[in-house]
Every structure is written in structure tokens, then in C-alpha cells.
Short mmCIF file of C-alpha atoms in Angstrom, two decimals:
data_model
loop_
_atom_site.label_atom_id
_atom_site.label_comp_id
_atom_site.label_asym_id
_atom_site.label_seq_id
_atom_site.Cartn_x
_atom_site.Cartn_y
_atom_site.Cartn_z
CA MET A 1 -22.94 64.86 13.90
CA SER A 2 -24.60 62.12 15.90
CA ASP A 3 -22.89 58.82 16.62
CA GLN A 4 -23.98 56.10 14.25
CA VAL A 5 -25.00 52.85 15.90
CA ARG A 6 -23.03 49.93 14.49
CA PRO A 7 -25.01 46.71 14.11
CA PRO A 8 -23.65 43.80 16.09
CA VAL A 9 -22.17 40.74 14.45
CA THR A 10 -25.06 38.36 13.99
CA GLY A 11 -25.52 34.76 12.89
CA TRP A 12 -23.96 32.95 15.82
CA ARG A 13 -25.77 29.76 14.83
CA ARG A 14 -24.25 29.97 11.36
CA TRP A 15 -20.76 30.53 12.73
CA SER A 16 -21.22 27.72 15.25
CA ALA A 17 -22.06 25.43 12.34
CA TYR A 18 -18.97 26.65 10.47
CA LEU A 19 -16.87 25.97 13.57
CA ALA A 20 -18.32 22.47 13.92
CA LEU A 21 -17.59 21.70 10.26
CA THR A 22 -14.06 23.02 10.66
CA VAL A 23 -13.49 20.84 13.73
CA VAL A 24 -14.80 17.78 11.88
CA PHE A 25 -12.55 18.55 8.91
CA ALA A 26 -9.52 19.08 11.16
CA VAL A 27 -10.18 15.82 13.04
CA THR A 28 -10.47 14.00 9.70
CA CYS A 29 -7.17 15.51 8.59
CA GLY A 30 -5.61 14.43 11.89
CA LEU A 31 -6.82 10.85 11.42
CA LEU A 32 -5.51 10.75 7.85
CA SER A 33 -2.19 12.12 9.09
CA TRP A 34 -2.05 9.45 11.80
CA TRP A 35 -2.81 6.79 9.16
CA GLN A 36 0.11 8.02 7.07
CA TRP A 37 2.41 7.88 10.12
CA ALA A 38 1.22 4.31 10.78
CA ARG A 39 1.87 3.37 7.15
CA ARG A 40 5.35 4.85 7.45
CA ALA A 41 6.00 2.78 10.60
CA GLU A 42 4.86 -0.40 8.81
CA THR A 43 7.11 0.38 5.85
CA ALA A 44 10.07 1.05 8.15
CA ALA A 45 9.49 -2.27 9.94
CA GLU A 46 9.34 -4.10 6.59
CA ASN A 47 12.60 -2.45 5.50
CA GLN A 48 14.25 -3.59 8.72
CA ARG A 49 13.06 -7.16 8.11
CA ILE A 50 14.49 -7.14 4.61
CA GLU A 51 17.81 -5.72 5.83
CA ARG A 52 18.01 -8.25 8.66
CA ASN A 53 16.77 -11.42 6.92
CA TYR A 54 17.21 -11.26 3.18
CA ASP A 55 20.94 -12.11 2.98
CA ALA A 56 21.35 -13.81 6.37
CA GLU A 57 22.81 -17.29 6.61
CA PRO A 58 20.23 -20.05 5.94
CA ARG A 59 18.69 -21.62 9.03
CA PRO A 60 16.80 -24.90 9.62
CA ILE A 61 13.10 -24.41 8.96
CA ASP A 62 12.03 -26.21 12.13
CA GLU A 63 14.09 -23.72 14.14
CA LEU A 64 12.01 -20.83 12.75
CA LEU A 65 8.69 -22.70 12.56
CA PRO A 66 8.44 -25.03 15.58
CA ARG A 67 4.86 -25.96 14.61
CA LEU A 68 3.41 -26.69 11.18
CA ASP A 69 0.91 -23.84 11.56
CA ALA A 70 3.41 -21.38 13.11
CA TRP A 71 4.23 -18.04 11.52
CA ASP A 72 5.83 -14.81 12.73
CA ASP A 73 6.01 -11.75 10.46
CA ASP A 74 9.51 -11.03 11.80
CA ASP A 75 10.70 -14.20 10.02
CA GLU A 76 9.62 -13.03 6.57
CA TRP A 77 12.41 -13.17 3.97
CA THR A 78 14.55 -15.36 6.25
CA ARG A 79 16.54 -17.93 4.27
CA VAL A 80 16.09 -21.60 5.13
CA GLU A 81 17.94 -24.66 3.86
CA LEU A 82 15.76 -27.62 2.85
CA ARG A 83 16.65 -31.18 1.80
CA GLY A 84 14.24 -33.52 0.09
CA GLU A 85 12.56 -33.99 -3.29
CA TYR A 86 10.03 -32.15 -5.41
CA LEU A 87 6.57 -33.65 -5.86
CA VAL A 88 6.54 -32.75 -9.54
CA ASP A 89 3.14 -34.30 -10.26
CA GLU A 90 1.54 -31.94 -7.71
CA GLN A 91 2.82 -28.64 -9.10
CA LEU A 92 0.42 -25.74 -9.56
CA LEU A 93 0.32 -22.38 -11.34
CA VAL A 94 -0.84 -19.28 -9.47
CA ARG A 95 -2.84 -17.00 -11.74
CA ASN A 96 -2.63 -13.22 -12.23
CA ARG A 97 0.92 -12.61 -11.06
CA VAL A 98 2.71 -9.52 -12.34
CA LEU A 99 6.45 -9.01 -12.75
CA GLY A 100 7.92 -5.93 -14.39
CA GLY A 101 4.44 -4.82 -15.44
CA GLN A 102 3.75 -8.07 -17.32
CA PRO A 103 1.10 -10.64 -16.29
CA GLY A 104 1.99 -14.25 -15.72
CA PHE A 105 2.01 -17.13 -13.25
CA GLU A 106 3.97 -18.35 -10.24
CA GLN A 107 5.14 -21.96 -10.35
CA LEU A 108 4.39 -23.73 -7.07
CA VAL A 109 5.82 -27.18 -6.39
CA PRO A 110 5.36 -29.04 -3.06
CA PHE A 111 8.71 -30.13 -1.60
CA LEU A 112 8.80 -33.29 0.54
CA LEU A 113 11.45 -32.95 3.25
CA ASP A 114 13.52 -35.87 4.44
CA ASP A 115 11.43 -36.02 7.62
CA GLY A 116 8.21 -36.52 5.61
CA VAL A 117 6.85 -32.99 5.97
CA VAL A 118 5.86 -30.86 2.96
CA VAL A 119 6.90 -27.26 2.28
CA VAL A 120 5.24 -25.41 -0.61
CA LEU A 121 7.95 -23.79 -2.74
CA ASP A 122 7.55 -20.99 -5.24
CA ARG A 123 10.15 -21.62 -7.96
CA GLY A 124 9.53 -18.29 -9.72
CA TRP A 125 7.53 -16.40 -12.30
CA LEU A 126 6.47 -17.48 -15.80
CA PRO A 127 5.12 -15.10 -18.47
CA LEU A 128 1.89 -15.61 -20.35
CA GLY A 129 2.35 -17.60 -23.53
CA ASN A 130 0.82 -17.18 -26.96
CA GLY A 131 -1.42 -20.22 -26.78
CA GLU A 132 -5.20 -20.32 -26.88
CA HIS A 133 -5.58 -20.35 -23.08
CA ALA A 134 -2.69 -17.93 -22.39
CA LEU A 135 -0.74 -20.51 -20.41
CA PRO A 136 3.07 -20.31 -20.18
CA ASP A 137 4.76 -21.57 -23.34
CA ALA A 138 6.83 -23.88 -21.14
CA VAL A 139 6.88 -24.82 -17.46
CA PRO A 140 10.46 -25.66 -16.38
CA ALA A 141 10.82 -29.00 -14.63
CA PRO A 142 12.39 -29.02 -11.15
CA PRO A 143 15.49 -31.14 -10.53
CA GLU A 144 14.77 -34.82 -9.88
CA GLY A 145 15.79 -36.90 -6.89
CA GLU A 146 17.44 -35.54 -3.74
CA VAL A 147 17.71 -31.76 -3.87
CA THR A 148 19.08 -29.12 -1.52
CA VAL A 149 17.11 -25.87 -1.72
CA VAL A 150 17.79 -22.48 -0.20
CA ALA A 151 14.56 -20.47 -0.05
CA ARG A 152 13.13 -17.38 1.62
CA LEU A 153 10.06 -17.68 3.84
CA ARG A 154 6.83 -15.78 3.11
CA GLY A 155 3.51 -15.77 4.92
CA ALA A 156 0.68 -17.73 3.31
CA GLU A 157 -1.92 -15.77 1.35
CA PRO A 158 -5.62 -15.84 2.29
CA GLU A 159 -8.22 -17.82 0.40
CA LEU A 160 -10.14 -15.75 -2.15
CA PRO A 161 -13.83 -16.66 -1.74
CA GLY A 162 -15.71 -17.02 -5.00
CA ARG A 163 -12.55 -17.11 -7.13
CA THR A 164 -12.09 -20.18 -9.27
CA ALA A 165 -9.34 -21.40 -11.58
CA PRO A 166 -8.90 -24.20 -14.15
CA GLU A 167 -7.44 -27.52 -13.09
CA GLY A 168 -3.77 -27.19 -12.22
CA GLN A 169 -4.16 -23.50 -11.34
CA ILE A 170 -5.08 -21.59 -8.18
CA PRO A 171 -6.07 -17.94 -7.58
CA SER A 172 -3.89 -17.40 -4.48
CA ILE A 173 -1.13 -19.08 -2.50
CA ASP A 174 -3.53 -20.49 0.07
CA VAL A 175 -1.03 -22.93 1.54
CA GLY A 176 -3.47 -24.61 3.92
CA SER A 177 -5.74 -25.69 1.06
CA ILE A 178 -2.77 -26.93 -0.99
CA VAL A 179 -1.49 -29.08 1.88
CA ASP A 180 -4.98 -30.43 2.60
CA GLU A 181 -5.31 -31.54 -1.04
CA LEU A 182 -2.01 -33.41 -0.80
CA GLY A 183 -3.10 -35.38 2.25
CA ILE A 184 0.41 -35.07 3.71
CA GLU A 185 1.53 -33.21 6.81
CA GLY A 186 2.99 -29.86 5.88
CA TYR A 187 3.59 -26.24 6.82
CA THR A 188 0.26 -24.48 6.42
CA ALA A 189 0.99 -20.85 7.38
CA SER A 190 3.97 -20.18 5.13
CA TYR A 191 5.63 -20.98 1.85
CA ALA A 192 9.11 -20.19 0.51
CA LEU A 193 10.59 -18.49 -2.55
CA VAL A 194 13.37 -20.55 -4.11
CA ALA A 195 16.73 -18.75 -4.11
CA SER A 196 18.93 -21.66 -5.29
CA GLU A 197 18.76 -25.39 -6.01
CA ASP A 198 21.49 -28.03 -5.87
CA PRO A 199 21.71 -29.63 -8.36
CA ALA A 200 20.87 -26.57 -10.44
CA VAL A 201 18.81 -26.93 -13.60
CA GLU A 202 18.10 -24.80 -16.64
CA PRO A 203 15.85 -23.18 -17.58
CA MET A 204 14.50 -21.67 -14.37
CA PRO A 205 11.47 -19.43 -13.86
CA ALA A 206 12.29 -15.75 -13.43
CA GLN A 207 13.24 -14.78 -9.89
CA ARG A 208 11.71 -11.71 -8.29
CA PRO A 209 14.18 -8.93 -7.44
CA ARG A 210 15.03 -7.94 -3.89
CA PRO A 211 12.23 -5.75 -2.47
CA GLU A 212 13.00 -2.05 -2.50
CA GLU A 213 13.76 -0.54 0.90
CA ASP A 214 11.94 2.75 0.44
CA GLU A 215 9.78 4.51 3.02
CA GLY A 216 7.92 6.42 0.31
CA LEU A 217 6.21 9.78 0.85
CA HIS A 218 4.26 8.93 3.99
CA ILE A 219 5.94 11.62 6.12
CA SER A 220 5.27 14.27 3.49
CA TYR A 221 1.62 13.25 3.21
CA ALA A 222 1.23 13.20 7.00
CA LEU A 223 2.56 16.76 7.30
CA GLN A 224 0.31 17.89 4.44
CA TRP A 225 -2.80 16.60 6.23
CA ILE A 226 -1.74 18.41 9.41
CA SER A 227 -1.26 21.65 7.46
CA PHE A 228 -4.72 21.27 5.87
CA GLY A 229 -6.28 20.99 9.32
CA VAL A 230 -4.46 24.09 10.57
CA LEU A 231 -5.33 26.08 7.44
CA ALA A 232 -9.00 25.28 7.95
CA PHE A 233 -8.94 27.16 11.29
CA VAL A 234 -6.92 30.00 9.75
CA GLY A 235 -9.54 30.34 7.02
CA LEU A 236 -12.37 30.30 9.56
CA VAL A 237 -10.76 33.06 11.65
CA TRP A 238 -10.11 35.15 8.52
CA ALA A 239 -13.73 34.76 7.37
CA TYR A 240 -15.10 35.67 10.81
CA ARG A 241 -12.94 38.78 11.09
CA ARG A 242 -13.95 39.84 7.57
CA GLU A 243 -17.62 39.38 8.45
CA LYS A 244 -17.16 41.37 11.64
CA ARG A 245 -15.43 44.18 9.74
CA ILE A 246 -18.19 44.30 7.11
CA ALA A 247 -20.90 44.33 9.82
CA ALA A 248 -19.32 47.47 11.25
CA LEU A 249 -19.75 49.36 7.97
CA PRO A 250 -22.75 51.58 7.19
CA GLU A 251 -25.62 49.55 5.78
CA GLU A 252 -25.33 51.01 2.28
CA GLU A 253 -21.67 49.88 2.07
CA ARG A 254 -22.10 46.29 3.26
CA ALA A 255 -23.45 44.82 0.02
CA ALA A 256 -20.57 46.28 -1.97
CA ALA A 257 -18.04 44.99 0.59
CA ARG A 258 -19.47 41.46 0.40
CA ALA A 259 -19.63 41.42 -3.41
CA PRO A 260 -16.77 39.52 -5.04
CA LYS A 261 -14.23 41.74 -6.68
CA ARG A 262 -14.39 41.56 -10.46
CA ARG A 263 -11.16 40.73 -12.18
CA HIS A 264 -10.00 43.29 -14.72
CA ASP A 265 -9.82 41.96 -18.23
CA ASP A 266 -7.82 43.27 -21.18
CA ALA A 267 -10.61 45.65 -22.23
CA ASP A 268 -10.56 47.33 -18.81
CA ALA A 269 -6.82 47.78 -19.04
CA GLU A 270 -7.11 49.31 -22.52
CA ASP A 271 -9.86 51.71 -21.35
CA ALA A 272 -7.70 52.84 -18.46
CA VAL A 273 -4.82 53.61 -20.82
CA LEU A 274 -7.11 55.61 -23.13
CA ASP A 275 -8.49 57.57 -20.17
CA ARG A 276 -5.01 58.56 -19.11
CA LEU A 277 -4.20 59.68 -22.63
CA GLY A 278 -7.31 61.88 -22.73
#
């Protein structure tokens, strides 16, 4: 019996293309994994800010913000104590604000400090009313005269180009534009969420709950993307070895080896039973 010549494994260009696609896929998975790690780091930093600042003793605002346009993300949620009076006639409603899954508004009222500088304060959330224009049924009035406010600092929101709103409403808490409209010096890179007022008044807008300190599933997603990238190479190696094994078979057996195996259905199982029974 003469030795049969086995055909070599061919298609190196095809397998090079498969390898290139696998590398691209693995790199993409690596980038997505890195993005999830970065998201996790951002979430962890935010949780640390909340833990450090949310219930800390109130501090003077000029100690945290030495300039009117100053802002540092590390100061977010820090409590400040403010003394002055509300500019009630300048209050605004911020549209499209959601609390507990319900749409509504945020009530913004500029607060004139004793030194003549304005801070934009967010007094809380108001639900949509039943009126024709879906405005709040009532907008609670701030306390009059001299008021002491404890509030938590937040960074100003960006302007939303092309977004408009009816008079007395705004689409975002773009503090710089609000202060410019007032024509008074004020803090332009931050605003503050009211935590308490003295004297206190009723009713008050709804206060937002403390942010949840949860890192989410970023680590799990990051590890999943890494595993997808590794599995892509495992699959490529398995496919190459299978192709190499099939190429070593006699020519008449290769087509059958490459053909997908047909799944047995119930009829096949019944036929097999009948065959055994004769």
C-alpha cells in the first residue's frame, strides 16, 4: 500500500484576514473594558465626594469659591451657609426635570448675599400640574426678608443651543446666563441646592434624596469584555486546528467533515427505536 500524500493546509491569506479581524475585535473589547474601568473610577470618585461633603459642616461660600467663576468638582455637594434675601421677582422654572419617574420643574430663585453678590439657589422640585400649559399647580413662595440658607453646591449646567422655553422658564441651569440677565455680580460656575431655610416656610418644593453611593456593574462589564477578547482567539485557534485536521483527511471525506452535523429530531429517535425492535 503506497503512502498517500496529504494536501497541505492552504488559504493563508484567508487565515491572515481572520487573524486581523480577531485582533481588531480583541482590541475593541480591550478599549470597551478600559472604558468600563474608567467609568468605575469616576463613580468611585463621585461616591467619595458624596461621603466626604454631603453631611459635612457648612462652610462660607467665599472660602470654597474664591472667584465668582471658580469651580472645583471636588467641592460638589459641599454644604455652604448663606445670609441674604431671595429675589422673588426673578425666580425661574427649569423644564423637564424628573423625580421618582415623574416629570416636573426645578424652582430657581436668585439669592442676594449681604455682600451684594448673587447665588442661584435651587429650592426643589415641583410636579406638573393639571392646567392647560402643564405648569405646577402652585409655586411655593420663598421666605421674605433676611434669610439664612444652608445649601449644597453643584456645578453649573451647560447652555443647550437651540432649546427655547416660555417666559419664566429655562431649559437648563445655565448659571452664567441667569446672572447676566440679572445685571448683578454673581457666582457663574455653580449653583446650590437648598437644604434648609431659616425662617422655614411651608409648603416647600420636594427635595431630592441623597445620591446613591453605588459603583454599579462596571467591574463585571469590564471583565466580560476581556473574556470576549480572549474567547475570540480561542475560537480562531479551534477553527484553524479543525481546518488543519480536515485538510489531512482523504479528499472524499473532507466535504462530509466540513458539513454541519444535522440535529436529530423526534422522528429520527422513533426510527432508531423501531430499528432496534426489529
